[in-house]
C-alpha positions as a printed NumPy array, in Angstrom:
array([[ 29.052,  80.446, -60.63 ],
       [ 32.656,  80.259, -61.818],
       [ 35.462,  78.673, -59.828],
       [ 37.432,  81.431, -58.175],
       [ 41.069,  81.907, -59.057],
       [ 43.376,  79.656, -57.049],
       [ 44.797,  81.195, -53.896],
       [ 48.465,  81.944, -54.597],
       [ 50.731,  79.705, -52.545],
       [ 54.378,  78.716, -52.581],
       [ 55.087,  75.404, -54.331],
       [ 56.535,  72.589, -52.197],
       [ 58.335,  69.573, -53.657],
       [ 57.323,  66.404, -51.785],
       [ 59.381,  63.554, -53.172],
       [ 58.89 ,  64.775, -56.728],
       [ 55.203,  65.657, -56.318],
       [ 54.58 ,  69.415, -56.428],
       [ 52.081,  70.797, -53.926],
       [ 50.893,  74.396, -54.278],
       [ 52.177,  77.103, -56.579],
       [ 49.24 ,  76.639, -58.932],
       [ 50.018,  72.963, -59.53 ],
       [ 47.116,  70.467, -59.801],
       [ 45.526,  69.715, -56.438],
       [ 47.164,  66.586, -55.019],
       [ 45.189,  63.625, -53.653],
       [ 46.589,  61.894, -50.597],
       [ 45.615,  59.216, -48.106],
       [ 46.889,  57.469, -44.986],
       [ 47.435,  53.862, -44.004],
       [ 45.711,  52.324, -40.993],
       [ 48.133,  49.412, -40.592],
       [ 50.681,  48.992, -37.822],
       [ 53.726,  50.564, -39.467],
       [ 55.963,  48.017, -37.727],
       [ 54.272,  45.441, -40.001],
       [ 56.472,  46.033, -43.038],
       [ 54.661,  43.751, -45.468],
       [ 51.15 ,  44.787, -44.449],
       [ 51.963,  48.482, -44.566],
       [ 53.808,  48.26 , -47.875],
       [ 50.891,  46.436, -49.478],
       [ 48.375,  48.989, -48.241],
       [ 50.574,  51.862, -49.424],
       [ 50.79 ,  50.171, -52.817],
       [ 47.021,  49.701, -52.975],
       [ 46.433,  53.364, -52.122],
       [ 48.993,  54.509, -54.681],
       [ 47.509,  52.338, -57.406],
       [ 44.065,  53.695, -56.566],
       [ 45.398,  57.206, -57.218],
       [ 46.821,  58.492, -53.935],
       [ 49.739,  60.72 , -54.924],
       [ 51.104,  60.976, -51.381],
       [ 50.652,  58.363, -48.658],
       [ 51.063,  59.078, -44.947],
       [ 52.097,  56.432, -42.435],
       [ 52.073,  56.531, -38.635],
       [ 55.497,  56.726, -36.969],
       [ 54.672,  56.428, -33.299],
       [ 57.414,  54.3  , -31.722],
       [ 60.876,  52.853, -32.308],
       [ 59.621,  49.73 , -34.073],
       [ 57.624,  51.827, -36.532],
       [ 60.53 ,  54.192, -37.213],
       [ 62.885,  51.247, -37.772],
       [ 60.431,  49.745, -40.274],
       [ 60.209,  52.823, -42.522],
       [ 63.362,  52.164, -44.618],
       [ 62.265,  48.53 , -45.027],
       [ 58.825,  49.665, -46.206],
       [ 60.493,  51.929, -48.754],
       [ 62.581,  49.001, -50.003],
       [ 59.558,  46.725, -50.229],
       [ 57.626,  49.349, -52.184],
       [ 60.498,  49.544, -54.676],
       [ 60.252,  45.776, -55.113],
       [ 56.522,  46.191, -55.792],
       [ 57.24 ,  48.889, -58.379],
       [ 55.676,  51.664, -56.279],
       [ 57.43 ,  55.018, -55.897],
       [ 54.753,  57.112, -54.149],
       [ 56.204,  59.653, -51.667],
       [ 55.851,  58.641, -48.015],
       [ 54.879,  61.093, -45.274],
       [ 55.724,  60.313, -41.651],
       [ 53.05 ,  61.239, -39.115],
       [ 54.701,  62.252, -35.819],
       [ 53.15 ,  63.084, -32.455],
       [ 54.727,  63.605, -29.022],
       [ 58.112,  61.955, -29.66 ],
       [ 58.867,  62.798, -33.283],
       [ 62.045,  64.625, -32.276],
       [ 63.401,  61.495, -30.605],
       [ 62.373,  59.06 , -33.354],
       [ 63.905,  61.139, -36.136],
       [ 67.138,  61.552, -34.19 ],
       [ 67.438,  57.925, -33.106],
       [ 66.489,  56.512, -36.523],
       [ 68.351,  58.437, -39.248],
       [ 67.313,  55.796, -41.788],
       [ 63.686,  56.726, -41.142],
       [ 64.448,  60.445, -41.381],
       [ 66.099,  59.871, -44.756],
       [ 63.542,  57.448, -46.193],
       [ 60.528,  59.674, -45.557],
       [ 59.661,  62.35 , -48.117],
       [ 57.893,  64.671, -45.677],
       [ 57.38 ,  64.984, -41.934],
       [ 54.015,  65.845, -40.398],
       [ 54.214,  67.434, -36.948],
       [ 51.468,  68.74 , -34.66 ],
       [ 52.409,  71.945, -32.803],
       [ 49.811,  71.078, -30.166],
       [ 51.707,  68.022, -28.949],
       [ 55.27 ,  68.414, -30.22 ],
       [ 56.225,  69.281, -26.646],
       [ 54.798,  70.966, -23.575],
       [ 55.867,  74.081, -21.649],
       [ 59.668,  74.451, -21.672],
       [ 60.117,  71.411, -23.915],
       [ 57.983,  72.727, -26.767],
       [ 60.477,  74.938, -28.55 ],
       [ 63.556,  72.673, -28.156],
       [ 61.663,  69.646, -29.453],
       [ 60.07 ,  71.589, -32.301],
       [ 63.519,  72.934, -33.152],
       [ 64.958,  69.422, -33.173],
       [ 62.417,  68.212, -35.739],
       [ 62.89 ,  71.251, -37.966],
       [ 66.665,  70.842, -37.844],
       [ 66.302,  67.195, -38.876],
       [ 64.12 ,  68.296, -41.812],
       [ 66.758,  70.814, -42.855],
       [ 69.562,  68.256, -42.489],
       [ 67.793,  65.694, -44.678],
       [ 66.269,  68.206, -47.112],
       [ 62.667,  67.294, -46.269],
       [ 59.519,  69.44 , -46.272],
       [ 57.316,  69.618, -43.188],
       [ 53.557,  69.811, -42.765],
       [ 52.671,  71.778, -39.674],
       [ 49.325,  70.219, -38.909],
       [ 47.194,  71.869, -36.263],
       [ 44.353,  69.712, -34.96 ],
       [ 41.413,  71.036, -32.965],
       [ 41.503,  67.974, -30.672],
       [ 45.088,  68.659, -29.629],
       [ 45.217,  72.423, -29.936],
       [ 47.912,  74.271, -27.979],
       [ 46.064,  74.822, -24.686],
       [ 48.366,  77.6  , -23.498],
       [ 47.685,  79.586, -26.647],
       [ 43.948,  78.932, -26.451],
       [ 43.807,  79.949, -22.766],
       [ 45.745,  83.13 , -23.473],
       [ 43.378,  84.111, -26.296],
       [ 40.316,  83.253, -24.206],
       [ 41.561,  85.445, -21.336],
       [ 42.29 ,  88.328, -23.685],
       [ 38.882,  87.957, -25.319],
       [ 37.049,  87.988, -21.969],
       [ 38.594,  91.371, -21.166],
       [ 37.59 ,  92.86 , -24.515],
       [ 34.78 ,  95.438, -24.664],
       [ 33.311,  93.466, -27.591],
       [ 34.256,  89.837, -26.996],
       [ 33.914,  87.187, -29.672],
       [ 32.169,  83.879, -29.14 ],
       [ 34.149,  80.841, -28.001],
       [ 33.975,  79.347, -31.5  ],
       [ 35.582,  82.4  , -33.09 ],
       [ 38.349,  82.357, -30.48 ],
       [ 39.022,  78.703, -31.267],
       [ 39.269,  79.57 , -34.965],
       [ 41.816,  82.282, -34.185],
       [ 43.829,  79.907, -31.994],
       [ 43.982,  77.388, -34.84 ],
       [ 45.209,  80.001, -37.294],
       [ 47.734,  81.507, -34.898],
       [ 49.127,  78.11 , -33.933],
       [ 49.796,  77.259, -37.577],
       [ 51.234,  80.641, -38.532],
       [ 53.407,  81.097, -35.428],
       [ 54.843,  77.616, -35.864],
       [ 55.59 ,  78.292, -39.531],
       [ 57.279,  81.564, -38.647],
       [ 59.403,  79.784, -36.049],
       [ 60.377,  77.117, -38.585],
       [ 61.488,  79.84 , -40.995],
       [ 63.51 ,  81.503, -38.235],
       [ 65.301,  78.192, -37.738],
       [ 66.205,  78.086, -41.429],
       [ 63.443,  75.985, -43.017],
       [ 62.545,  77.648, -46.318],
       [ 58.96 ,  78.619, -47.069],
       [ 58.966,  76.216, -50.014],
       [ 59.48 ,  73.414, -47.489],
       [ 56.392,  74.21 , -45.393],
       [ 52.777,  73.077, -45.789],
       [ 50.067,  74.079, -43.313],
       [ 46.853,  72.395, -42.229],
       [ 44.225,  73.126, -39.595],
       [ 41.981,  70.11 , -39.085],
       [ 38.577,  70.388, -37.421],
       [ 35.562,  68.073, -37.482],
       [ 32.718,  70.508, -38.247],
       [ 32.039,  71.763, -41.763],
       [ 31.481,  75.446, -40.964],
       [ 34.524,  75.542, -38.669],
       [ 36.744,  74.132, -41.392],
       [ 35.54 ,  76.684, -43.916],
       [ 36.07 ,  79.581, -41.49 ],
       [ 39.554,  78.505, -40.364],
       [ 40.936,  77.865, -43.853],
       [ 39.446,  81.047, -45.289],
       [ 41.312,  83.011, -42.62 ],
       [ 44.488,  80.983, -43.019],
       [ 44.453,  81.637, -46.765],
       [ 43.805,  85.352, -46.216],
       [ 46.787,  85.709, -43.894],
       [ 49.433,  83.57 , -45.585],
       [ 50.74 ,  82.141, -48.845],
       [ 51.853,  78.775, -47.484],
       [ 50.694,  75.69 , -49.365],
       [ 47.548,  74.323, -47.688],
       [ 46.457,  70.756, -46.981],
       [ 42.665,  70.375, -46.697],
       [ 40.923,  67.726, -44.666],
       [ 37.948,  67.343, -42.363],
       [ 39.141,  65.238, -39.448],
       [ 36.864,  62.673, -37.818],
       [ 34.531,  63.022, -40.798],
       [ 32.846,  59.71 , -39.984],
       [ 31.788,  56.557, -41.772],
       [ 29.916,  55.936, -45.007],
       [ 27.726,  58.612, -46.548],
       [ 28.08 ,  60.91 , -43.532],
       [ 31.839,  61.116, -43.972],
       [ 31.581,  61.532, -47.729],
       [ 28.947,  64.266, -47.541],
       [ 30.602,  66.214, -44.725],
       [ 34.034,  66.161, -46.347],
       [ 32.66 ,  67.039, -49.784],
       [ 30.545,  69.882, -48.417],
       [ 33.411,  71.469, -46.502],
       [ 36.112,  71.044, -49.091],
       [ 33.797,  71.81 , -51.969],
       [ 33.18 ,  75.301, -50.604],
       [ 36.897,  75.936, -50.027],
       [ 37.936,  74.566, -53.408],
       [ 35.291,  76.735, -55.053],
       [ 36.97 ,  79.713, -53.39 ],
       [ 40.352,  78.656, -54.78 ],
       [ 41.66 ,  77.439, -51.412],
       [ 43.567,  74.175, -51.069],
       [ 46.616,  72.56 , -52.658],
       [ 46.282,  68.957, -51.479],
       [ 43.321,  67.091, -49.995],
       [ 42.523,  63.999, -48.005],
       [ 39.051,  62.554, -47.472],
       [ 39.363,  61.05 , -43.98 ],
       [ 36.776,  58.274, -43.965],
       [ 36.286,  55.791, -41.158],
       [ 36.441,  52.482, -43.049],
       [ 33.693,  49.93 , -42.67 ],
       [ 34.837,  46.814, -40.767],
       [ 36.964,  44.986, -43.288],
       [ 36.259,  47.771, -45.788],
       [ 38.495,  49.008, -48.579],
       [ 40.831,  51.819, -47.513],
       [ 41.084,  53.018, -51.105],
       [ 37.497,  54.297, -50.933],
       [ 38.707,  57.639, -49.583],
       [ 41.034,  58.032, -52.572],
       [ 38.174,  57.433, -54.975],
       [ 35.984,  59.998, -53.202],
       [ 38.763,  62.601, -53.301],
       [ 39.241,  62.057, -57.025],
       [ 35.513,  62.245, -57.703],
       [ 35.237,  65.477, -55.708],
       [ 37.986,  67.147, -57.741],
       [ 36.681,  65.8  , -61.034],
       [ 33.034,  66.715, -60.523],
       [ 34.163,  70.25 , -59.632],
       [ 36.141,  70.445, -62.86 ],
       [ 39.499,  70.783, -61.096],
       [ 41.14 ,  67.563, -62.311],
       [ 40.394,  64.584, -64.542],
       [ 41.077,  61.025, -63.391],
       [ 38.604,  58.625, -65.034],
       [ 35.832,  58.799, -67.645],
       [ 32.739,  60.323, -66.081],
       [ 29.575,  58.243, -66.172],
       [ 26.35 ,  60.263, -66.186],
       [ 23.386,  58.017, -65.413],
       [ 19.63 ,  58.514, -65.349],
       [ 18.271,  58.722, -61.769],
       [ 15.244,  56.57 , -62.634],
       [ 11.568,  57.476, -62.304],
       [  8.113,  56.262, -63.295],
       [  8.99 ,  56.579, -66.993],
       [ 11.6  ,  53.819, -66.758],
       [ 10.183,  50.323, -67.127],
       [ 13.254,  48.117, -66.602],
       [ 16.522,  48.003, -64.667],
       [ 18.663,  47.679, -67.779],
       [ 20.137,  51.167, -67.571],
       [ 20.928,  50.726, -63.863],
       [ 22.757,  47.467, -64.49 ],
       [ 24.599,  48.969, -67.439],
       [ 25.662,  52.065, -65.47 ],
       [ 26.96 ,  49.857, -62.652],
       [ 28.843,  47.608, -65.07 ],
       [ 30.441,  50.57 , -66.845],
       [ 31.424,  52.281, -63.573],
       [ 33.073,  49.102, -62.235],
       [ 34.785,  48.378, -65.545],
       [ 36.216,  51.886, -65.72 ],
       [ 37.689,  51.733, -62.208],
       [ 39.244,  48.327, -62.776],
       [ 40.657,  49.179, -66.203],
       [ 41.95 ,  52.737, -65.72 ],
       [ 45.582,  51.933, -64.823],
       [ 46.029,  50.025, -68.091],
       [ 43.895,  52.444, -70.1  ],
       [ 45.94 ,  55.497, -69.17 ],
       [ 49.081,  53.822, -70.469],
       [ 47.549,  52.53 , -73.687],
       [ 45.171,  55.398, -74.462],
       [ 46.452,  58.789, -73.253],
       [ 43.59 ,  61.173, -72.587],
       [ 40.984,  58.435, -72.108],
       [ 40.195,  59.825, -68.634],
       [ 38.45 ,  62.8  , -70.258],
       [ 35.882,  60.547, -71.974],
       [ 32.269,  61.094, -70.864],
       [ 29.739,  58.251, -70.959],
       [ 25.975,  58.755, -70.548],
       [ 23.574,  55.972, -69.575],
       [ 19.966,  57.144, -69.818],
       [ 16.717,  55.36 , -69.202],
       [ 13.814,  57.299, -70.747],
       [ 12.59 ,  59.647, -73.428],
       [ 13.193,  62.825, -71.423],
       [ 16.889,  62.513, -70.662],
       [ 17.89 ,  59.928, -73.235],
       [ 17.557,  59.191, -76.946],
       [ 14.035,  57.808, -76.668],
       [ 14.392,  54.364, -75.138],
       [ 15.685,  52.727, -72.01 ],
       [ 18.519,  50.687, -73.52 ],
       [ 20.111,  53.59 , -75.372],
       [ 23.675,  52.711, -74.474],
       [ 23.451,  49.143, -75.742],
       [ 24.872,  50.406, -79.051],
       [ 21.97 ,  49.137, -81.212],
       [ 19.408,  50.886, -83.413],
       [ 17.442,  53.589, -81.589],
       [ 13.827,  52.506, -81.85 ],
       [ 11.527,  54.398, -79.495],
       [ 10.873,  52.003, -76.6  ],
       [  8.787,  54.205, -74.417],
       [  5.183,  53.874, -73.441],
       [  3.047,  54.851, -76.385],
       [  0.061,  57.084, -76.094],
       [ -2.473,  58.525, -78.518],
       [  0.13 ,  61.001, -79.714],
       [  2.937,  58.426, -79.869],
       [  3.539,  58.689, -83.611],
       [  4.14 ,  62.443, -83.385],
       [  6.513,  61.948, -80.451],
       [  8.436,  59.393, -82.483],
       [  8.793,  61.773, -85.439],
       [  9.988,  64.499, -83.109],
       [ 12.783,  62.166, -81.988],
       [ 14.074,  61.491, -85.527],
       [ 16.693,  64.26 , -85.41 ],
       [ 17.848,  63.038, -82.044],
       [ 18.037,  59.476, -83.34 ],
       [ 20.43 ,  60.565, -86.087],
       [ 22.661,  62.327, -83.571],
       [ 22.672,  59.276, -81.313],
       [ 23.424,  56.975, -84.221],
       [ 26.562,  58.998, -84.902],
       [ 27.461,  58.905, -81.205],
       [ 26.832,  55.164, -81.233],
       [ 29.368,  54.64 , -84.009],
       [ 31.96 ,  56.701, -82.138],
       [ 31.327,  54.885, -78.867],
       [ 31.661,  51.523, -80.583],
       [ 35.008,  52.618, -82.002],
       [ 36.172,  53.697, -78.53 ],
       [ 34.9  ,  50.459, -77.034],
       [ 36.814,  48.326, -79.524],
       [ 40.021,  50.239, -78.764],
       [ 39.58 ,  49.979, -75.012],
       [ 38.842,  46.267, -75.112]])
């Protein structure tokens, strides 16, 4: 199956990084530090950026956090990091942006949630205040709907209307529609206030795979706004990786999505950059972007008689991740290199230590017909010998 043509969206400039408009899909992440901790937050932003996060979002939840944002930006400059910063606002974003103009200016994008930007009569004035601040400072806005804080008035209104219908939808379908309407109505209101379409990104975060696919498919069908993909509350470890990859893989296959975040719950004391690595690997394995050399490795079976290929694959994978920042500068295009580590006669060149860059003697279990098997591998040996010479040349350059 071929990747479907990318959904046409309007390009948005986020601090020099283009999102949408057919540009490469952008990887982003979010800190989990207290933003008021300038040094701690700056160092985590730097680590995420160096791992490959092209946008980094930080929480701006109170005065101390808002006051710290310009200082974080300054500290990042000292560290040699220029990644765009996104401010995550809930409940009092209108007040923080107004009271802290330095924060409003330092951020490269604002993220607001229409479900909690304000309630009842306060909703529109407070939403308007944030949009006007974005216009004043020339910043784009992500209107991020979240199923856990969905506009309850809108949801109730749609539920009531659905109950009176002759052919009512299920509650899940009504929730999907509420998510889509909340995002689109908020975007329309922002445009009415003067925020250009090329300053608006939409997202609709849910925590179930099928819900995410349904909501974004409808959002893409009904608009051309740039779209941020992410499965919220994805979970920890393999569960979070699998759920996020399954949901976003389907949408990306359909050409939907302009920027992604893999929202993993970190292990206690775990590395926050793990979610950046997973996002990159998802895009690369789908053929949408190239970040690092791909390592294909034998899965192992009863034909393999040692752990050499496993150790080698692990060593190569770790070496690649650690060396890529320097490699990309010294060897442009190295990220498109493919490395194969195979462990048996079926998937490899005829022996378990094929990638040790030595002669290719057949080190498999012999049987009565072993000599004929060996002869049959001669053509393959010649091909691997040529590959071996090329790999050695690459290895010398990279070292």
